[in-house]
Coordinates of C-alpha atoms in Angstrom, one line a residue:
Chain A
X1 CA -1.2 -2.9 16.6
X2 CA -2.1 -6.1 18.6
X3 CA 0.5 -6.7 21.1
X4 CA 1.2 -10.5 20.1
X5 CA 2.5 -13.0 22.8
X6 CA 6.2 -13.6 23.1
X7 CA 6.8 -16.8 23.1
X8 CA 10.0 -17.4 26.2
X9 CA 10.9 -20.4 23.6
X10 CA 11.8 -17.4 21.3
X11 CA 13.7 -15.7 23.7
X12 CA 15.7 -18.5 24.7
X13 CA 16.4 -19.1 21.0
X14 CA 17.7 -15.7 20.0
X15 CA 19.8 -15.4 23.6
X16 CA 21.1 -18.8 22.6
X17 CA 22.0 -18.0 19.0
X18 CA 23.2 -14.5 20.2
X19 CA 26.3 -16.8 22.1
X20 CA 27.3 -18.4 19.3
X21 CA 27.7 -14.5 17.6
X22 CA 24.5 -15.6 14.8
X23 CA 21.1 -14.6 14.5
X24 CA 18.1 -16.2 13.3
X25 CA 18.0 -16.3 9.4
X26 CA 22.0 -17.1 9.6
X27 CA 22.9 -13.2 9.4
X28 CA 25.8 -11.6 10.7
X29 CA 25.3 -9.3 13.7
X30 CA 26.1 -6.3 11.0
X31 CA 24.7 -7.8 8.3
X32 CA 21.9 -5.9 6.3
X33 CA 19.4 -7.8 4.0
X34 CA 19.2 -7.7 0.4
X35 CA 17.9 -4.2 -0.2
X36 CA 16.3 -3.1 -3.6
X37 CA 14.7 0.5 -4.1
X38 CA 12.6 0.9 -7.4
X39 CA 11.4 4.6 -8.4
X40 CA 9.0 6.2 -10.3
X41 CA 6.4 2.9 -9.2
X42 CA 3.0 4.7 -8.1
X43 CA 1.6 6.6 -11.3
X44 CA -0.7 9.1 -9.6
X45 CA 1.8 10.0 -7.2
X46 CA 4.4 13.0 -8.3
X47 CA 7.2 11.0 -6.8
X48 CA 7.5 7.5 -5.6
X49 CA 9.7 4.9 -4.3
X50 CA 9.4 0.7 -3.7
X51 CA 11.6 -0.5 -1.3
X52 CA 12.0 -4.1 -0.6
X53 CA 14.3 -5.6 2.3
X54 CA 14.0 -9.3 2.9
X55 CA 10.6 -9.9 2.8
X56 CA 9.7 -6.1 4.3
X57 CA 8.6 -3.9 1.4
X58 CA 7.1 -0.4 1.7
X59 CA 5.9 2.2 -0.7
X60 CA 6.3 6.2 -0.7
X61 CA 4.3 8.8 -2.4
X62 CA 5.1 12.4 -3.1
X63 CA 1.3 14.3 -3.4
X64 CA 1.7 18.5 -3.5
X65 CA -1.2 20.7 -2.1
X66 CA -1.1 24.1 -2.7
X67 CA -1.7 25.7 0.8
X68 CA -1.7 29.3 2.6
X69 CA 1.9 30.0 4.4
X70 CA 1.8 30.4 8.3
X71 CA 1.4 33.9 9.4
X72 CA 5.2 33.8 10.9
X73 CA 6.6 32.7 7.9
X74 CA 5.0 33.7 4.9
X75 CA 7.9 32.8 2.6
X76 CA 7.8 28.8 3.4
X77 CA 6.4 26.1 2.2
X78 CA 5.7 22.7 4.0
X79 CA 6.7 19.0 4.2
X80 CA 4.5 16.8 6.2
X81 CA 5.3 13.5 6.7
X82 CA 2.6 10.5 7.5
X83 CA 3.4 6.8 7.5
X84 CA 0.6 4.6 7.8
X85 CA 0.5 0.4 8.7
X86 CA -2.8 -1.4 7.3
X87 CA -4.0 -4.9 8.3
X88 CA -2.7 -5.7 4.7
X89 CA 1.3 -5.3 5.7
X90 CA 0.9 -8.6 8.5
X91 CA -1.2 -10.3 11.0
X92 CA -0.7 -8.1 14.0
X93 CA -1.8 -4.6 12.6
X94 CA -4.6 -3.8 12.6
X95 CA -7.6 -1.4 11.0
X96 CA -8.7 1.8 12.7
X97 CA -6.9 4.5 14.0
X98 CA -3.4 5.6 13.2
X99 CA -1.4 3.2 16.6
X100 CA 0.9 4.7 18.7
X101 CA 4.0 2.3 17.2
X102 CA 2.9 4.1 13.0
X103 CA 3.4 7.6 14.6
X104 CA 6.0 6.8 15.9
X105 CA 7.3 5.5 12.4
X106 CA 6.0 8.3 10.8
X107 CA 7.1 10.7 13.2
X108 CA 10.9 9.7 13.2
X109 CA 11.3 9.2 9.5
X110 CA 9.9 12.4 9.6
X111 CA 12.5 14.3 11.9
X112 CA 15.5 12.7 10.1
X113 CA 14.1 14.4 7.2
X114 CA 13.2 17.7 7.9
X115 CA 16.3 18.5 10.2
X116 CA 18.8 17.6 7.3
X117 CA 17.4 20.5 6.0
X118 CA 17.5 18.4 2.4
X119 CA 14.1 20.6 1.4
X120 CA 14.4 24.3 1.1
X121 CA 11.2 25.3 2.5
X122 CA 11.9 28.7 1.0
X123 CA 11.9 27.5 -2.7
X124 CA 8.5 25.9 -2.1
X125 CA 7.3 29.6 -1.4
X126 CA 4.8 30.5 -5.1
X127 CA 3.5 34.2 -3.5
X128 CA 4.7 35.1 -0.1
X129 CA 2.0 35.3 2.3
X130 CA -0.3 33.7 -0.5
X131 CA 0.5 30.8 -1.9
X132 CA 2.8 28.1 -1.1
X133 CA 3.5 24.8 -1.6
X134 CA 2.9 21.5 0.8
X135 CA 4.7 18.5 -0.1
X136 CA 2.9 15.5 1.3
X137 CA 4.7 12.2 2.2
X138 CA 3.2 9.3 2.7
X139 CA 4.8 6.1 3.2
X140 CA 3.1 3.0 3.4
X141 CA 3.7 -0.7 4.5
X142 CA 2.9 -4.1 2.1
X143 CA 4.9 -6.4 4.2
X144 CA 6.3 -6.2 7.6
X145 CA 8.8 -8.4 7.9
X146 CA 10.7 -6.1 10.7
X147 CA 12.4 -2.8 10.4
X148 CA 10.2 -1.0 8.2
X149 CA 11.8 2.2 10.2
X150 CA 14.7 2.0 7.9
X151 CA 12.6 1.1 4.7
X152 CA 10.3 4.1 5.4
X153 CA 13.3 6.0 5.7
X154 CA 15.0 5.1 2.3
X155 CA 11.6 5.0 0.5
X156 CA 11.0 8.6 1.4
X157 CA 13.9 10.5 0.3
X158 CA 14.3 7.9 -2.8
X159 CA 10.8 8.9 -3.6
X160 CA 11.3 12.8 -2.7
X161 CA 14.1 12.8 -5.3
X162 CA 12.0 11.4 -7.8
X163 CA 9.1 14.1 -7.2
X164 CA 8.0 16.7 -9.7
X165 CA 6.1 19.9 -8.4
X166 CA 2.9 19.7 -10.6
X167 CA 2.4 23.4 -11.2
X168 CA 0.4 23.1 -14.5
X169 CA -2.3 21.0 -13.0
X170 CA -2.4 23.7 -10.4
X171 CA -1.9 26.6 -13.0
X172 CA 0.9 28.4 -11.3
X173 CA 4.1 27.7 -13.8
X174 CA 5.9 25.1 -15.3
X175 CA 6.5 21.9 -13.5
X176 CA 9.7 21.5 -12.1
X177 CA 11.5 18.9 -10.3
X178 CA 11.5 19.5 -6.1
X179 CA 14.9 20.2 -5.4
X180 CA 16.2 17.8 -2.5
X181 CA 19.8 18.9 -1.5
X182 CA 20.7 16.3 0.7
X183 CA 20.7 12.2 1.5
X184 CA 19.6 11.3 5.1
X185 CA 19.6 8.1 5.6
X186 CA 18.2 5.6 9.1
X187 CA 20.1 2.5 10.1
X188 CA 18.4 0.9 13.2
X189 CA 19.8 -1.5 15.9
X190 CA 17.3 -3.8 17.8
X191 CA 19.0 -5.2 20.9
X192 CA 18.5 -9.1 20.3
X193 CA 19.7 -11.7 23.1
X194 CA 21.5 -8.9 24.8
X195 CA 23.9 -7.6 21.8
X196 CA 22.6 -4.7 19.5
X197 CA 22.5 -6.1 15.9
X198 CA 21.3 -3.9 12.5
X199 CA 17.9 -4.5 10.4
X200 CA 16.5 -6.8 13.0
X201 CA 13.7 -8.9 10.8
X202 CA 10.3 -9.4 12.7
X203 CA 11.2 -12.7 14.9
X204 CA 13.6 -10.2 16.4
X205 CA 11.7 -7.4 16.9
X206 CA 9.0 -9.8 18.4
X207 CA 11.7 -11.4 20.4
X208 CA 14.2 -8.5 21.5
X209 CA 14.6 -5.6 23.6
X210 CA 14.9 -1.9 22.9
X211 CA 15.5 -0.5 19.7
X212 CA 18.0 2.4 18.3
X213 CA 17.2 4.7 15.4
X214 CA 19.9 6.8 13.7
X215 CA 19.6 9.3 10.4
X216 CA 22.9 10.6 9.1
X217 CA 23.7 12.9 7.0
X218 CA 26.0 13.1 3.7
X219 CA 28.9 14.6 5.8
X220 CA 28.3 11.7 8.7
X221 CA 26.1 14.5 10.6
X222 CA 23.3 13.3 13.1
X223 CA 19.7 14.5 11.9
X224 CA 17.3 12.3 14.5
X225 CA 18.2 10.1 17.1
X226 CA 15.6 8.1 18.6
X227 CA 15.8 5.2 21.6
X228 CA 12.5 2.8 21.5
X229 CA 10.8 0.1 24.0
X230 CA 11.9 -0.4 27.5
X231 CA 15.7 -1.5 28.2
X232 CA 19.2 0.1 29.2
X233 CA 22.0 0.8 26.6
X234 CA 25.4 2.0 27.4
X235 CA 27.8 4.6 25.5
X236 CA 30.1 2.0 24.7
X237 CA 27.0 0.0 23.0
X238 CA 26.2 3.5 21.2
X239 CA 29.2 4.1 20.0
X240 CA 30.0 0.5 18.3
X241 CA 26.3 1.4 16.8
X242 CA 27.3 4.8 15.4
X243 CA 30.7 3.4 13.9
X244 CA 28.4 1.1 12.2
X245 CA 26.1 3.5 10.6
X246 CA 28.4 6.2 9.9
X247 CA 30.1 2.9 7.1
X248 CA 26.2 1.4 6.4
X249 CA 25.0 4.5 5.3
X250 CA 26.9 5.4 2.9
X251 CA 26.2 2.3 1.4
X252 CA 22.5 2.6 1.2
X253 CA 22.8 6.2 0.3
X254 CA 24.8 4.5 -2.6
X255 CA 21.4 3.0 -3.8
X256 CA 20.2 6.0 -4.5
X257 CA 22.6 8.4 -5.8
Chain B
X1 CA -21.9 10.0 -13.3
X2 CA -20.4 13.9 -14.0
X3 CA -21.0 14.2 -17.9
X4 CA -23.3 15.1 -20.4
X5 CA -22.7 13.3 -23.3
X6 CA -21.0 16.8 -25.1
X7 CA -18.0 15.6 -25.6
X8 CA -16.8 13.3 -27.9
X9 CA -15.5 10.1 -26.7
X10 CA -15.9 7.5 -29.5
X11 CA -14.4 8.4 -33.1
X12 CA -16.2 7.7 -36.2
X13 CA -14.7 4.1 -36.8
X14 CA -15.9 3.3 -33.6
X15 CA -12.8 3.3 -31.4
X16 CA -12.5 4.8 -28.0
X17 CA -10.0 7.3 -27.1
X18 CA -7.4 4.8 -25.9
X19 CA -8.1 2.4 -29.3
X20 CA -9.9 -0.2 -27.7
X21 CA -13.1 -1.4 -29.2
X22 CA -16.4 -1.5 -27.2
X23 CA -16.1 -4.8 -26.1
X24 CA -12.6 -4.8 -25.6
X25 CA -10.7 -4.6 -22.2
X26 CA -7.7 -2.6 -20.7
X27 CA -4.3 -4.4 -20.4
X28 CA -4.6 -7.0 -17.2
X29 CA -1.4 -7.8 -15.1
X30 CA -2.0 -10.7 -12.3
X31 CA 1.0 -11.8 -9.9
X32 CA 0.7 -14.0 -6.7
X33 CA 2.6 -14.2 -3.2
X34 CA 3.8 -10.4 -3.6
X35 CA 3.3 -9.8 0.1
X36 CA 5.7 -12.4 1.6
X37 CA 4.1 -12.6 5.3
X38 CA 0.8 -13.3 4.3
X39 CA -1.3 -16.5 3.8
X40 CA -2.3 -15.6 0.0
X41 CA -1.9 -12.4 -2.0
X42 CA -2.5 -11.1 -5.3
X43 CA -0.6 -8.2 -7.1
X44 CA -3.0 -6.9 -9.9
X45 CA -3.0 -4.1 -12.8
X46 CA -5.8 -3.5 -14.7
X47 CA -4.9 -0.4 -17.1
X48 CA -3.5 2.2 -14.5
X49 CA -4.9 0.7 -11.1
X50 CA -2.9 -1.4 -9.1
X51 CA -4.5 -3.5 -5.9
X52 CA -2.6 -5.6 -3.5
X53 CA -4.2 -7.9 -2.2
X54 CA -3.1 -9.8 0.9
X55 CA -5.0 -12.6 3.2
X56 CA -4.6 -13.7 6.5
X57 CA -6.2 -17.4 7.9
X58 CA -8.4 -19.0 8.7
X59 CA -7.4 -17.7 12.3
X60 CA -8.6 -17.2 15.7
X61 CA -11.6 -14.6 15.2
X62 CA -11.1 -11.6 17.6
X63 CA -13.2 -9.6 19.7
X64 CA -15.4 -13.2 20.2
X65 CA -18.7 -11.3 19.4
X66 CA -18.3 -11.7 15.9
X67 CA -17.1 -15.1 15.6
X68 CA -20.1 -17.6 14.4
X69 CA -20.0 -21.1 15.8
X70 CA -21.3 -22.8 12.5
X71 CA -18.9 -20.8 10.1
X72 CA -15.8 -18.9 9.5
X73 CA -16.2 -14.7 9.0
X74 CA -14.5 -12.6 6.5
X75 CA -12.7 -9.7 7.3
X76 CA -12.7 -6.8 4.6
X77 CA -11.1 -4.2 4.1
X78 CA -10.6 -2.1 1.0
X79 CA -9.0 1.6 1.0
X80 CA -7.6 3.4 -1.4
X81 CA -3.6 4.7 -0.6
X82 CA -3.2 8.3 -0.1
X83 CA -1.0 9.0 -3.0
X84 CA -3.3 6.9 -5.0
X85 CA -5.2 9.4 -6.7
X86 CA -5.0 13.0 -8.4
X87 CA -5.8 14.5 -5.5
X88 CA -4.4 13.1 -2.3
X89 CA -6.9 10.6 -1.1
X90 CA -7.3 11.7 3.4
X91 CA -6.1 8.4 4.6
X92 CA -9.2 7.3 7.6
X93 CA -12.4 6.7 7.5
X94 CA -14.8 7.2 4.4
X95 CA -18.4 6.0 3.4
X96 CA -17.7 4.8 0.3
X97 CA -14.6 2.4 1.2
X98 CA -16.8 0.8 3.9
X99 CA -19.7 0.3 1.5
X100 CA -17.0 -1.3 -1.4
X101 CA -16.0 -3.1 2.1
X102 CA -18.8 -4.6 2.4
X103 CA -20.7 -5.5 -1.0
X104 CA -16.9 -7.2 -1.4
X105 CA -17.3 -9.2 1.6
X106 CA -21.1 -10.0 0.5
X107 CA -19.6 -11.7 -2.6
X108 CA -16.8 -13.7 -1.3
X109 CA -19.0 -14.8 1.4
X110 CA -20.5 -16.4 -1.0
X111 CA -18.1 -18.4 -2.6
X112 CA -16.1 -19.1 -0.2
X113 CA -16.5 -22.7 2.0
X114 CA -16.9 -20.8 5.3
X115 CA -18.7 -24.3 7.7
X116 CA -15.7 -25.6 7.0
X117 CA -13.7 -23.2 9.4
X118 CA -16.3 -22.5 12.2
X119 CA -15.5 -19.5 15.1
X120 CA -12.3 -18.6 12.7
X121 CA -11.9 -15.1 10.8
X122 CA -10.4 -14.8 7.5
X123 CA -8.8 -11.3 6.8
X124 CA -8.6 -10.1 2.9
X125 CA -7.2 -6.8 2.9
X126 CA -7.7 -4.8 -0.6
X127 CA -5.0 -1.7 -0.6
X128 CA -5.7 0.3 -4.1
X129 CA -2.3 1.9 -4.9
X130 CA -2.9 3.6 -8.0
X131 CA -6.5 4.1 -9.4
X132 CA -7.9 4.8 -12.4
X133 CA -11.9 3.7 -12.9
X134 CA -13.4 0.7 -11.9
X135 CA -11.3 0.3 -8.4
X136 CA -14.1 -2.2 -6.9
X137 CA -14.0 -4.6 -9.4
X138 CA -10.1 -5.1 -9.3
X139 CA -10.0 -5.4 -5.7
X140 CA -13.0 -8.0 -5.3
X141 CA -11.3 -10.1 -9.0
X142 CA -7.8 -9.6 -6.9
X143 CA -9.3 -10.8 -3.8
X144 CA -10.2 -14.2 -5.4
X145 CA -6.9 -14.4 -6.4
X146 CA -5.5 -14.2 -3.4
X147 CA -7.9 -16.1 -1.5
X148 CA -7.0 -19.2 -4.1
X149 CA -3.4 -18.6 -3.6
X150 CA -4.0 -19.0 0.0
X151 CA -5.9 -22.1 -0.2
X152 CA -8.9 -21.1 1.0
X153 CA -11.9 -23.4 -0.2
X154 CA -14.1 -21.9 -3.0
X155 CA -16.5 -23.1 -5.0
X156 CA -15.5 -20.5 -8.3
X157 CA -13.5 -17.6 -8.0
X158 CA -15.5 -14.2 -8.7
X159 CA -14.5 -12.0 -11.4
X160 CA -15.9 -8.4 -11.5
X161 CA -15.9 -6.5 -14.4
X162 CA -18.3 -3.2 -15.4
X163 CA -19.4 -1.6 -18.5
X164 CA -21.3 1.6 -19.2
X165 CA -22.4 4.0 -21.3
X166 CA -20.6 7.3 -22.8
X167 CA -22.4 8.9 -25.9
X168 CA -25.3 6.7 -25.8
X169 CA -22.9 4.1 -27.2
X170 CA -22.4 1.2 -24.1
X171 CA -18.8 0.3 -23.7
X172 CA -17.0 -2.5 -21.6
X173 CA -14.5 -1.7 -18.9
X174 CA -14.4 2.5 -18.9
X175 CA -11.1 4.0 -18.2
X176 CA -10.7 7.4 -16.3
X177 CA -11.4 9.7 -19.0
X178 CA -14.4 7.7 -20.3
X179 CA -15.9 7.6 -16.3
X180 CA -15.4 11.3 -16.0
X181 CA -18.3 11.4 -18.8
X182 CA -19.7 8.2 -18.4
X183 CA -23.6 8.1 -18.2
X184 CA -23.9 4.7 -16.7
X185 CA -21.7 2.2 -14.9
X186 CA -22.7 -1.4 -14.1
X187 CA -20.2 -3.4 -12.3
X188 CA -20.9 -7.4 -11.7
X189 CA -19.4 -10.3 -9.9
X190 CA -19.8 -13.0 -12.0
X191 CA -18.5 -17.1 -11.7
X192 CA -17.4 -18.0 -14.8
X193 CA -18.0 -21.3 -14.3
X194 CA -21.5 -21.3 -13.7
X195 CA -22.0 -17.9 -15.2
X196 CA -23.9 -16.6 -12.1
X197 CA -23.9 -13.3 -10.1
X198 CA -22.7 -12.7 -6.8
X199 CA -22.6 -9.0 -6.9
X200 CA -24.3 -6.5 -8.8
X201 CA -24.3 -2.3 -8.8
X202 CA -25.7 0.0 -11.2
X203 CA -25.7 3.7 -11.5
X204 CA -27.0 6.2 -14.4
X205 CA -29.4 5.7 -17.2
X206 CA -29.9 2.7 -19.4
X207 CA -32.2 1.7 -21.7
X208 CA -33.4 -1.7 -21.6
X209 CA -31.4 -2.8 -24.9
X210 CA -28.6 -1.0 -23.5
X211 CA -28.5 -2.7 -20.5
X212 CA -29.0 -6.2 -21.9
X213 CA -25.8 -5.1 -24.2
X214 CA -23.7 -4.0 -21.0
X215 CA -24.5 -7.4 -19.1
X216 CA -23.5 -9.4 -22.1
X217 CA -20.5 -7.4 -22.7
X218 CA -19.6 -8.1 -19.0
X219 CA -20.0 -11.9 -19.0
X220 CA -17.8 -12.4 -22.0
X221 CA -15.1 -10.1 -20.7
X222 CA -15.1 -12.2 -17.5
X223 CA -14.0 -15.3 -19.2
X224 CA -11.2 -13.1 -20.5
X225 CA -9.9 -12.0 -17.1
X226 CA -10.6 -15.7 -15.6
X227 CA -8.1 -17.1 -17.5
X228 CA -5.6 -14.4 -16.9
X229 CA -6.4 -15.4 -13.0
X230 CA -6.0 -18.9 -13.8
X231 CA -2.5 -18.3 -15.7
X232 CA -1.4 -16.3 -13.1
X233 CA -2.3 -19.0 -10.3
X234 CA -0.6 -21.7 -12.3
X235 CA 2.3 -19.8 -12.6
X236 CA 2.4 -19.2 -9.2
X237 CA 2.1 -23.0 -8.2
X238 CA 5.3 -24.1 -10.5
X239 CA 7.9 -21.5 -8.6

C-alpha cells in the first residue's frame, strides 16, 4: 500500500470535530455503520460471505484441500487464513506482493479465529496420519472504505458457517456441513482527534492515530487482541473500549446467528 | 482444448446441455457503481462468472517512467479470486492473468481517448469472483462498462464474446461443461457500432466454414450484450 499524504487540513478537521464530540460523516463516537452480511454469494466457493459496511464491502471464501497431517499431530486438520487487498478495493493499494498492512489483516482476523477454538481441528481429521482436511480462508476486499479489519472478521466466520466439506468431489464420504462451534467477533477503535471512536471509515484512518483490534467470544471472552500504528493508549481508554465491544458484539454476532 | 469429441454434448433436436440453442447466449447480469470508492465500476454475470470491475482516474501516473507525455496509460489488471474456481486458484503471480492483462489493455487502448489525458494513468482492475468459461471476455465487456460509468472518453465500448466448437457442431458462448470438451474457442472484441475488431484469440481446430459460422455467431451475440451494457448504463445514470 502507497503511503498517501496526510493532509494537516484533515487533521485539524477531525481534532476540531472530535471537540464538539462528532465525527466526519455526522456519526456518533460509538456509532457503527449500516452493516449487511449476505451468505451463500460466491458459487465455486464451499462457503461464502458478502459483507458490506458503509461503502467498505469485502468477500470470504471457504475452499477445502485435502492435505497430509503434521507429523506431531496426526489427528488434525488445518485452517489457514489469507486476506488479500487488490488495486481494485481503492486508490492507494496497490498490485504485487502481499503489503505488510494485508498480513497484518489477514494475520489478525486469523488469530481471533483460531484461538476461539470455533473449528475442531480434530473432526477435520479423514485417516490419522493420512489424510486430513485444510480449510482455506480467503477474504478479499471490493471497497475500502476503512475498517475492513472488522468486515474481514464478520465475513469469515459468516462464510465458515455457511461452508460444506466437499467430500464427494474428493471421494472420501458424504458431504457434510464444517461444524463451527463458536461466534468470534472483531470490533476496532481508531483513535481520531485524540478520542478512540469504533468503525473509523477511511478519512479517519487516513487522518488518525493508532488503532485497537478486539475479537470476543460468545461468553464475552478475549480471543486476539491487537494494538496498530504508532501512539500511546491508557487503561482507562482500554477499558471504555472493551465495555463497548463486549455490548457491539453481541449485536453483530446477532447478524449472523 | 481437453476433449475429444466422445461425448455427447448436443441432443438430437439440436439443443445444448443447458437448453440453449447454438446461437444463443447464457443469462447476462450488468450493474454499475458497485464499488463505492472508485471512479467507475461494473458488476457483471454472465452464466456463473462474476467480474467486478472497478476504475481509478485519469490520475497522476506513478513510477514517472511509464507516463507518456502525448497520452494517458492504462493500467490492467485482471486475476481471478482464490475461491473462484473448483480448485483454489494460488492467489500471485501467473502467466496467463498477465497475458489476459495485457491483450485487455491492447483493446481498451484502443478505444479509449487517451491524448486527451497526457502523463496520467488510468487503473481498470478486473477481479473474476466466480468463473465458469470464457472469464476474458466478461472482464474486457465489464471493463467498458466501467470505464463508461466513469466517464472516461471512448469512441465505442468493446464487447467480447467467443464461440467454439464441441462435436464438430460450432456453438456461441460455451459454458464450463461444453469448454471442458470444447475443440475450438475464438474469443473477439468487437464495436458494435462499427462492427470492428479490437481483439482477437483463437485456439483449436476449425474448418474454414466453421470459422466463418463462429465469427458470425459472435458479431450478432455482441449486439445482444451491447444493449444489456447500454440498459444497464442508463439505469445507472437515472439513480
Amino acid at each position: 500500500m502507497s503511503i498517501p499524504l496526510v493532509p494537516n487540513l484533515l487533521r485539524a478537521h477531525l481534532s476540531e470535530l472530535a471537540e464538539n464530540d462528532s465525527r466526519i460523516d455526522g456519526r456518533d463516537r460509538w456509532q457503527g455503520r449500516e452493516t449487511q452480511v449476505e451468505v451463500d454469494v460466491l458459487p465455486r466457493a464451499e462457503g461464502s460471505a458478502r459483507v458490506q459496511m458503509g461503502d467498505t464491502i469485502v468477500f470470504a471464501g471457504v475452499k477445502f484441500q485435502v492435505m497430509q497431517p503434521y507429523s506431531d499431530r496426526p489427528n488434525e486438520g488445518g485452517l489457514m487464513c489469507s486476506a488479500e487487498v487488490r488495486p481494485i478495493a481503492g486508490r492507494n493499494w496497490e498490485a504485487g506482493p502481499p503489503s505488510p498492512e494485508a498480513i497484518e489483516l489477514g494475520r489478525v482476523v486469523d488469530r481471533g479465529i483460531r484461538e476461539s477454538g470455533c473449528i475442531d481441528v480434530e473432526s477435520l481429521c479423514i485417516i490419522p496420519g493420512e489424510k486430513a482436511w485444510q480449510v482455506i480462508l480467503d477474504l478479499f476486499a471490493i471497497s475500502d472504505d476503512g475498517n475492513l479489519f472488522d468486515a474481514f472478521a464478520l465475513a469469515g466466520i459468516a462464510a465458515l458457517r455457511s461452508a460444506v466439506i466437499p467430500a464427494e468431489r474428493f471421494e472420501v464420504g458424504k458431504d457434510s456441513p464444517l461444524g463451527v462451534s463458536k461466534t468470534p467477533i472483531m470490533c476496532s477503535y481508531h483513535k481520531v482527534g485524540g478520542r478512540f471512536v469504533y468503525d473509523a471509515c477511511h478519512r479517519e484512518e487516513l487522518g488518525g492515530d493508532e488503532r485497537i483490534h478486539i475479537t470476543l467470544g460468545d461468553d464475552g471472552n478475549v480471543h486476539s487482541l491487537q494494538k496498530g500504528l504508532k501512539g500511546i493508549f491508557s487503561t482507562e481508554e482500554f477499558d471504555e473500549i472493551m465495555r463497548h465491544a463486549l455490548g457491539r458484539t453481541n449485536e453483530l454476532r446477532d447478524l449472523i446467528n | 482444448m481437453g476433449g475429444y469429441g466422445d461425448v455427447q454434448m448436443i441432443d438430437e433436436n439440436g439443443l445444448r446441455v443447458d437448453g440453449r440453442g447454438p446461437g444463443d447466449l447464457r443469462e447476462i447480469t450488468i450493474e454499475t457503481g458497485v464499488v463505492p470508492v472508485a471512479d467507475g465500476s461494473c458488476r457483471m454475470t454472465w452464466g456463473t462468472n462474476e467480474a467486478i470491475v472497478a476504475v481509478y482516474g485519469p490520475m497522476e501516473a506513478h513510477p514517472r517512467k511509464i507516463q507518456r507525455q502525448d497520452r494517458a496509460v492504462l493500467d490492467v489488471g485482471y486475476n481471478m479470486a482464490p475461491f473462484s474456481t473448483t480448485d483454489r486458484m494460488r492467489p500471485g503471480f501467473n502467466r496467463r492473468s498477465r497475458e489476459i492483462s495485457k491483450v485487455t489493455k491492447d483493446a481498451l487502448e484502443s478505444v479509449v481517448l487517451l491524448e486527451l489525458f497526457p502523463r496520467s494513468k488510468i487503473r481498470i482492475s478486473i477481479e473474476i469472483v466466480s468463473a465458469e468459461a470464457g472469464t476474458r471476455c466478461v472482464g474486457l465487456t465489464a471493463a467498458s462498462v466501467a470505464l463508461a460509468d466513469a466517464g472516461i472518453p471512448m469512441t465505442d465500448m468493446v464487447v467480447s464474446v467467443a464461440s467454439g466448437k464441441i462435436n464438430d457442431i460450432v456453438v456461441c458462448d460455451l459454458n464450463k461443461e461444453e469448454d471442458n470438451y470444447g475443440e475450438a474457442d475464438l474469443p473477439m472484441g468487437i464495436l458494435p457500432n462499427s462492427g470492428e475488431l479490437v481483439f482477437l484469440q483463437m485456439d483449436g481446430d476449425l474448418s474454414q466454414e466453421e470459422f466463418k459460422q463462429a465469427w458470425n455467431y459472435n458479431m450478432d451475440a455482441a449486439h445482444v450484450i451491447h444493449e444489456h451494457m447500454v440498459e444497464a448504463l442508463k439505469g445507472g445514470a437515472v439513480q
